[in-house]
PDB file of C-alpha atoms in Angstrom:
ATOM      1  CA  UNK A1186     -16.812 -22.925 201.757  1.00 75.00           C
ATOM      2  CA  UNK A1187     -15.948 -19.301 201.024  1.00 72.00           C
ATOM      3  CA  UNK A1188     -19.601 -18.545 200.276  1.00 77.00           C
ATOM      4  CA  UNK A1189     -20.601 -19.623 203.795  1.00 82.00           C
ATOM      5  CA  UNK A1190     -18.375 -17.009 205.471  1.00 82.00           C
ATOM      6  CA  UNK A1191     -19.923 -13.826 206.827  1.00 82.00           C
ATOM      7  CA  UNK A1192     -18.858 -10.460 205.427  1.00 91.00           C
ATOM      8  CA  UNK A1193     -16.125  -9.782 208.009  1.00 91.00           C
ATOM      9  CA  UNK A1194     -14.705 -13.275 207.557  1.00 88.00           C
ATOM     10  CA  UNK A1195     -14.678 -12.857 203.774  1.00 92.00           C
ATOM     11  CA  UNK A1196     -12.777  -9.585 204.102  1.00 94.00           C
ATOM     12  CA  UNK A1197     -10.268 -11.176 206.496  1.00 93.00           C
ATOM     13  CA  UNK A1198      -9.899 -14.182 204.184  1.00 92.00           C
ATOM     14  CA  UNK A1199      -9.291 -11.968 201.143  1.00 94.00           C
ATOM     15  CA  UNK A1200      -6.826  -9.690 202.941  1.00 96.00           C
ATOM     16  CA  UNK A1201      -4.825 -12.645 204.248  1.00 95.00           C
ATOM     17  CA  UNK A1202      -4.789 -14.416 200.877  1.00 94.00           C
ATOM     18  CA  UNK A1203      -3.628 -11.285 199.039  1.00 96.00           C
ATOM     19  CA  UNK A1204      -1.038 -10.483 201.715  1.00 95.00           C
ATOM     20  CA  UNK A1205       0.383 -13.998 201.385  1.00 92.00           C
ATOM     21  CA  UNK A1206       0.787 -13.516 197.636  1.00 93.00           C
ATOM     22  CA  UNK A1207       2.334 -10.066 198.112  1.00 93.00           C
ATOM     23  CA  UNK A1208       4.759 -11.272 200.789  1.00 90.00           C
ATOM     24  CA  UNK A1209       6.056 -14.129 198.668  1.00 88.00           C
ATOM     25  CA  UNK A1210       6.199 -12.001 195.530  1.00 91.00           C
ATOM     26  CA  UNK A1211       8.235  -9.396 197.404  1.00 89.00           C
ATOM     27  CA  UNK A1212      10.469 -12.069 198.933  1.00 87.00           C
ATOM     28  CA  UNK A1213      11.058 -13.683 195.540  1.00 86.00           C
ATOM     29  CA  UNK A1214      11.796 -10.489 193.627  1.00 88.00           C
ATOM     30  CA  UNK A1215      13.119  -7.850 196.009  1.00 87.00           C
ATOM     31  CA  UNK A1216      14.463  -9.201 199.276  1.00 84.00           C
ATOM     32  CA  UNK A1217      14.311 -12.767 200.572  1.00 83.00           C
ATOM     33  CA  UNK A1218      13.213 -13.204 204.173  1.00 81.00           C
ATOM     34  CA  UNK A1219      14.798 -15.426 206.805  1.00 83.00           C
ATOM     35  CA  UNK A1220      13.806 -19.068 207.044  1.00 81.00           C
ATOM     36  CA  UNK A1221      11.619 -18.645 210.105  1.00 85.00           C
ATOM     37  CA  UNK A1222       9.653 -15.848 208.438  1.00 87.00           C
ATOM     38  CA  UNK A1223       9.141 -17.760 205.189  1.00 88.00           C
ATOM     39  CA  UNK A1224       7.905 -20.871 206.945  1.00 88.00           C
ATOM     40  CA  UNK A1225       6.126 -19.145 209.803  1.00 91.00           C
ATOM     41  CA  UNK A1226       4.159 -16.625 207.776  1.00 91.00           C
ATOM     42  CA  UNK A1227       3.101 -19.298 205.317  1.00 92.00           C
ATOM     43  CA  UNK A1228       1.923 -21.635 208.076  1.00 94.00           C
ATOM     44  CA  UNK A1229       0.170 -18.929 210.128  1.00 95.00           C
ATOM     45  CA  UNK A1230      -1.779 -17.557 207.187  1.00 95.00           C
ATOM     46  CA  UNK A1231      -2.579 -21.021 205.848  1.00 94.00           C
ATOM     47  CA  UNK A1232      -3.854 -22.173 209.240  1.00 95.00           C
ATOM     48  CA  UNK A1233      -6.039 -19.084 209.635  1.00 95.00           C
ATOM     49  CA  UNK A1234      -7.454 -19.488 206.122  1.00 94.00           C
ATOM     50  CA  UNK A1235      -8.237 -23.165 206.722  1.00 94.00           C
ATOM     51  CA  UNK A1236      -9.923 -22.555 210.078  1.00 93.00           C
ATOM     52  CA  UNK A1237     -11.984 -19.786 208.463  1.00 91.00           C
ATOM     53  CA  UNK A1238     -12.985 -21.845 205.434  1.00 90.00           C
ATOM     54  CA  UNK A1239     -13.529 -25.243 207.089  1.00 89.00           C
ATOM     55  CA  UNK A1240     -15.948 -24.453 209.891  1.00 81.00           C
ATOM     56  CA  UNK A1241     -16.661 -26.753 212.818  1.00 77.00           C
ATOM     57  CA  UNK A1242     -20.181 -28.052 212.327  1.00 72.00           C
ATOM     58  CA  UNK A1243     -22.474 -30.469 214.082  1.00 68.00           C
ATOM     59  CA  UNK A1244     -25.036 -32.196 211.885  1.00 71.00           C
ATOM     60  CA  UNK A1245     -26.564 -33.892 214.914  1.00 74.00           C
ATOM     61  CA  UNK A1246     -27.031 -30.682 216.930  1.00 68.00           C
ATOM     62  CA  UNK A1247     -27.189 -27.674 214.559  1.00 66.00           C
ATOM     63  CA  UNK A1248     -27.883 -25.339 217.477  1.00 66.00           C
ATOM     64  CA  UNK A1249     -24.346 -25.998 218.667  1.00 66.00           C
ATOM     65  CA  UNK A1250     -22.758 -24.532 215.506  1.00 70.00           C
ATOM     66  CA  UNK A1251     -22.346 -20.936 216.808  1.00 76.00           C
ATOM     67  CA  UNK A1252     -20.460 -22.265 219.842  1.00 79.00           C
ATOM     68  CA  UNK A1253     -18.339 -24.423 217.557  1.00 81.00           C
ATOM     69  CA  UNK A1254     -17.457 -21.338 215.518  1.00 83.00           C
ATOM     70  CA  UNK A1255     -16.032 -19.836 218.692  1.00 89.00           C
ATOM     71  CA  UNK A1256     -13.729 -22.862 218.923  1.00 91.00           C
ATOM     72  CA  UNK A1257     -12.572 -22.097 215.379  1.00 91.00           C
ATOM     73  CA  UNK A1258     -11.554 -18.617 216.504  1.00 93.00           C
ATOM     74  CA  UNK A1259      -9.797 -20.069 219.560  1.00 94.00           C
ATOM     75  CA  UNK A1260      -7.898 -22.461 217.297  1.00 94.00           C
ATOM     76  CA  UNK A1261      -6.913 -19.506 215.106  1.00 95.00           C
ATOM     77  CA  UNK A1262      -5.573 -17.658 218.151  1.00 96.00           C
ATOM     78  CA  UNK A1263      -3.717 -20.748 219.385  1.00 96.00           C
ATOM     79  CA  UNK A1264      -2.237 -21.222 215.908  1.00 96.00           C
ATOM     80  CA  UNK A1265      -1.010 -17.639 215.828  1.00 96.00           C
ATOM     81  CA  UNK A1266       0.452 -18.041 219.319  1.00 96.00           C
ATOM     82  CA  UNK A1267       2.261 -21.330 218.698  1.00 95.00           C
ATOM     83  CA  UNK A1268       3.675 -20.401 215.311  1.00 94.00           C
ATOM     84  CA  UNK A1269       4.443 -16.873 216.489  1.00 94.00           C
ATOM     85  CA  UNK A1270       6.362 -18.372 219.416  1.00 93.00           C
ATOM     86  CA  UNK A1271       8.363 -20.471 216.969  1.00 91.00           C
ATOM     87  CA  UNK A1272       9.103 -17.458 214.737  1.00 91.00           C
ATOM     88  CA  UNK A1273      10.131 -15.177 217.597  1.00 90.00           C
ATOM     89  CA  UNK A1274      12.240 -17.816 219.363  1.00 88.00           C
ATOM     90  CA  UNK A1275      13.608 -19.582 216.281  1.00 84.00           C
ATOM     91  CA  UNK A1276      17.277 -18.972 217.049  1.00 85.00           C
ATOM     92  CA  UNK A1277      16.974 -19.813 220.751  1.00 85.00           C
ATOM     93  CA  UNK A1278      15.071 -23.014 220.008  1.00 82.00           C
ATOM     94  CA  UNK A1279      17.768 -24.058 217.516  1.00 82.00           C
ATOM     95  CA  UNK A1280      20.575 -23.402 220.017  1.00 84.00           C
ATOM     96  CA  UNK A1281      18.945 -25.434 222.762  1.00 82.00           C
ATOM     97  CA  UNK A1282      18.052 -28.424 220.594  1.00 79.00           C
ATOM     98  CA  UNK A1283      17.858 -31.429 222.883  1.00 80.00           C
ATOM     99  CA  UNK A1284      17.442 -29.207 225.942  1.00 81.00           C
ATOM    100  CA  UNK A1285      13.957 -27.888 225.340  1.00 83.00           C
ATOM    101  CA  UNK A1286      12.134 -26.209 228.184  1.00 86.00           C
ATOM    102  CA  UNK A1287       8.804 -27.560 229.426  1.00 91.00           C
ATOM    103  CA  UNK A1288       7.151 -24.506 227.862  1.00 92.00           C
ATOM    104  CA  UNK A1289       8.749 -25.309 224.483  1.00 87.00           C
ATOM    105  CA  UNK A1290       7.354 -28.830 224.696  1.00 91.00           C
ATOM    106  CA  UNK A1291       3.885 -27.607 225.693  1.00 94.00           C
ATOM    107  CA  UNK A1292       3.792 -25.153 222.785  1.00 93.00           C
ATOM    108  CA  UNK A1293       5.004 -27.893 220.421  1.00 92.00           C
ATOM    109  CA  UNK A1294       2.310 -30.308 221.619  1.00 93.00           C
ATOM    110  CA  UNK A1295      -0.371 -27.669 221.100  1.00 95.00           C
ATOM    111  CA  UNK A1296       1.018 -27.013 217.622  1.00 93.00           C
ATOM    112  CA  UNK A1297       0.972 -30.707 216.700  1.00 91.00           C
ATOM    113  CA  UNK A1298      -2.609 -31.117 217.940  1.00 91.00           C
ATOM    114  CA  UNK A1299      -3.688 -28.055 215.951  1.00 94.00           C
ATOM    115  CA  UNK A1300      -1.978 -29.499 212.870  1.00 91.00           C
ATOM    116  CA  UNK A1301      -3.805 -32.803 213.334  1.00 89.00           C
ATOM    117  CA  UNK A1302      -7.158 -31.012 213.651  1.00 91.00           C
ATOM    118  CA  UNK A1303      -6.363 -28.949 210.571  1.00 92.00           C
ATOM    119  CA  UNK A1304      -5.532 -32.090 208.573  1.00 90.00           C
ATOM    120  CA  UNK A1305      -8.742 -33.763 209.774  1.00 89.00           C
ATOM    121  CA  UNK A1306     -10.822 -30.867 208.505  1.00 88.00           C
ATOM    122  CA  UNK A1307      -9.149 -30.633 205.121  1.00 90.00           C
ATOM    123  CA  UNK A1308      -8.322 -34.243 204.226  1.00 89.00           C
ATOM    124  CA  UNK A1309     -10.529 -36.297 206.504  1.00 87.00           C
ATOM    125  CA  UNK A1310     -10.188 -38.754 209.338  1.00 88.00           C
ATOM    126  CA  UNK A1311      -8.048 -41.274 207.462  1.00 88.00           C
ATOM    127  CA  UNK A1312      -5.141 -38.837 207.283  1.00 83.00           C
ATOM    128  CA  UNK A1313      -5.360 -38.304 211.036  1.00 84.00           C
ATOM    129  CA  UNK A1314      -5.239 -42.058 211.636  1.00 88.00           C
ATOM    130  CA  UNK A1315      -2.184 -42.401 209.398  1.00 87.00           C
ATOM    131  CA  UNK A1316      -0.531 -39.407 211.077  1.00 79.00           C
ATOM    132  CA  UNK A1317      -1.166 -40.692 214.587  1.00 80.00           C
ATOM    133  CA  UNK A1318       0.191 -44.114 213.631  1.00 87.00           C
ATOM    134  CA  UNK A1319       3.316 -42.423 212.281  1.00 83.00           C
ATOM    135  CA  UNK A1320       3.904 -40.675 215.612  1.00 75.00           C
TER     136      UNK A1320
END
């Protein structure tokens, strides 16, 4: 998977992977971060790494693959937005538990759908079926 990335994607992948290690090493040794930062940074970087490594591909129509790669980048941006929203509004979201705004619910739905797509790419369709049945 890593070998199929272009040069810029490999650099981004490497920088993100190393920064994840450095962040958690710093947090473990020097100064622990707040809950929302620990969870949020882990999830954001993991999502970006997965969408970089597990490309959208069409075996039926290979000419469609460049357009599908654009959807990977859109999913990366949506992931950063949804998880970033959670990180930045962590305290407010906790205080209004049970009284979520329509925007909170929309962001949450986008986040769940992105998580399902991520699981489908990494584990396969069976995990998605089990996850949807659990909802």
